[in-house]
């Protein structure tokens, strides 16, 4: 059974940093794409960053240059380093696997989410 478990969320002041982790289990091989998504209250879920097993990355424009995605294929783990956090980065962050880049509806395996709250 596929399972994704995120960790690393929390509260941070504007300008601060957080690192999220997501461990995927139940896969016979590392999923081609693993990604991070977020959903703020009253808003649709949006793609933040995704990375292929080969190291290709894609980012949402809103986080380009501030967030960095990485992964350890051997451990089926994906990370999201978030720097220079802004108030608008506040959201529930989800890890997902097996979909297509930053399009949430293409993913069918999701973690339970980890809350990131940025305050002034």
Short mmCIF file of C-alpha atoms in Angstrom, two decimals:
data_model
loop_
_atom_site.label_atom_id
_atom_site.label_comp_id
_atom_site.label_asym_id
_atom_site.label_seq_id
_atom_site.Cartn_x
_atom_site.Cartn_y
_atom_site.Cartn_z
CA UNK A 1 0.00 0.00 0.00
CA UNK A 2 1.38 3.37 -1.05
CA UNK A 3 1.85 5.89 1.73
CA UNK A 4 3.34 9.37 1.81
CA UNK A 5 4.25 11.00 5.11
CA UNK A 6 5.28 14.63 5.37
CA UNK A 7 7.13 16.32 8.19
CA UNK A 8 8.86 19.61 8.92
CA UNK A 9 6.07 22.13 8.88
CA UNK A 10 5.66 24.75 11.57
CA UNK A 11 5.47 28.43 12.33
CA UNK A 12 8.12 30.87 11.21
CA UNK A 13 8.50 34.61 10.88
CA UNK A 14 8.53 36.30 7.53
CA UNK A 15 11.96 35.93 5.93
CA UNK A 16 12.66 32.70 7.75
CA UNK A 17 13.24 29.18 6.46
CA UNK A 18 11.74 25.73 6.82
CA UNK A 19 12.58 22.36 5.35
CA UNK A 20 9.85 19.86 4.57
CA UNK A 21 10.43 16.15 4.11
CA UNK A 22 8.26 13.45 2.59
CA UNK A 23 8.89 9.73 2.72
CA UNK A 24 7.09 7.51 0.24
CA UNK A 25 6.58 3.82 0.96
CA UNK A 26 4.92 0.96 -0.85
CA UNK A 27 6.58 1.61 -4.21
CA UNK A 28 8.53 -1.09 -6.01
CA UNK A 29 10.59 1.65 -7.64
CA UNK A 30 10.94 5.36 -7.01
CA UNK A 31 8.09 7.32 -8.63
CA UNK A 32 9.17 9.26 -11.73
CA UNK A 33 7.76 12.49 -10.38
CA UNK A 34 7.35 13.62 -6.81
CA UNK A 35 6.04 17.03 -5.96
CA UNK A 36 4.96 19.51 -3.37
CA UNK A 37 1.63 21.26 -3.43
CA UNK A 38 -0.09 23.69 -1.12
CA UNK A 39 -3.56 24.81 -0.30
CA UNK A 40 -4.48 27.94 1.60
CA UNK A 41 -7.94 28.38 3.15
CA UNK A 42 -10.50 29.24 0.48
CA UNK A 43 -8.07 28.62 -2.35
CA UNK A 44 -7.48 25.78 -4.75
CA UNK A 45 -4.59 23.41 -4.31
CA UNK A 46 -1.61 24.57 -6.35
CA UNK A 47 1.64 23.04 -7.44
CA UNK A 48 4.77 24.39 -5.77
CA UNK A 49 7.64 22.25 -7.00
CA UNK A 50 8.21 18.88 -8.61
CA UNK A 51 11.25 16.77 -9.40
CA UNK A 52 11.86 13.76 -11.60
CA UNK A 53 14.03 10.80 -10.75
CA UNK A 54 16.55 12.21 -13.21
CA UNK A 55 16.79 15.52 -11.40
CA UNK A 56 14.67 17.75 -13.61
CA UNK A 57 12.79 20.33 -11.55
CA UNK A 58 9.89 22.67 -12.05
CA UNK A 59 8.72 25.45 -9.76
CA UNK A 60 5.75 27.70 -9.49
CA UNK A 61 6.67 31.28 -10.40
CA UNK A 62 5.70 32.46 -6.94
CA UNK A 63 8.44 30.38 -5.28
CA UNK A 64 11.14 30.40 -7.95
CA UNK A 65 14.45 31.41 -6.41
CA UNK A 66 13.22 30.95 -2.85
CA UNK A 67 12.27 27.27 -2.68
CA UNK A 68 14.38 24.31 -3.67
CA UNK A 69 13.22 20.74 -4.17
CA UNK A 70 15.52 17.75 -3.86
CA UNK A 71 15.09 14.03 -3.53
CA UNK A 72 16.87 10.88 -2.50
CA UNK A 73 15.63 8.19 -4.89
CA UNK A 74 17.17 5.38 -2.86
CA UNK A 75 15.13 6.47 0.16
CA UNK A 76 12.02 7.51 -1.82
CA UNK A 77 12.26 10.82 -0.02
CA UNK A 78 11.64 14.30 -1.35
CA UNK A 79 12.52 17.54 0.37
CA UNK A 80 11.43 21.14 0.02
CA UNK A 81 13.80 23.81 1.33
CA UNK A 82 11.84 27.02 1.76
CA UNK A 83 13.79 30.24 2.23
CA UNK A 84 12.74 33.89 2.42
CA UNK A 85 9.26 32.82 3.44
CA UNK A 86 6.45 35.29 2.91
CA UNK A 87 3.06 35.67 4.55
CA UNK A 88 1.45 34.38 1.37
CA UNK A 89 3.34 31.09 1.68
CA UNK A 90 1.08 30.18 4.60
CA UNK A 91 -0.79 27.01 3.64
CA UNK A 92 -1.12 23.29 4.17
CA UNK A 93 1.67 21.67 2.20
CA UNK A 94 1.18 18.26 0.63
CA UNK A 95 3.57 15.78 -0.88
CA UNK A 96 2.37 13.78 -3.88
CA UNK A 97 3.76 11.17 -6.23
CA UNK A 98 3.02 9.62 -9.58
CA UNK A 99 1.41 12.54 -11.35
CA UNK A 100 2.50 15.07 -13.94
CA UNK A 101 4.62 17.99 -12.78
CA UNK A 102 2.60 20.76 -11.09
CA UNK A 103 -0.91 19.67 -12.00
CA UNK A 104 -2.62 18.43 -8.83
CA UNK A 105 -5.44 16.51 -10.54
CA UNK A 106 -2.93 14.17 -12.20
CA UNK A 107 -1.64 12.86 -8.86
CA UNK A 108 -3.39 9.99 -7.09
CA UNK A 109 -1.08 9.46 -4.12
CA UNK A 110 -1.03 12.17 -1.46
CA UNK A 111 0.32 12.69 2.01
CA UNK A 112 -1.77 13.97 4.89
CA UNK A 113 -0.23 17.44 4.73
CA UNK A 114 1.90 19.57 7.02
CA UNK A 115 0.97 23.11 8.02
CA UNK A 116 3.29 26.02 7.27
CA UNK A 117 2.41 29.32 8.92
CA UNK A 118 4.37 32.49 8.22
CA UNK A 119 3.83 35.47 10.49
CA UNK A 120 5.03 39.07 10.38
#
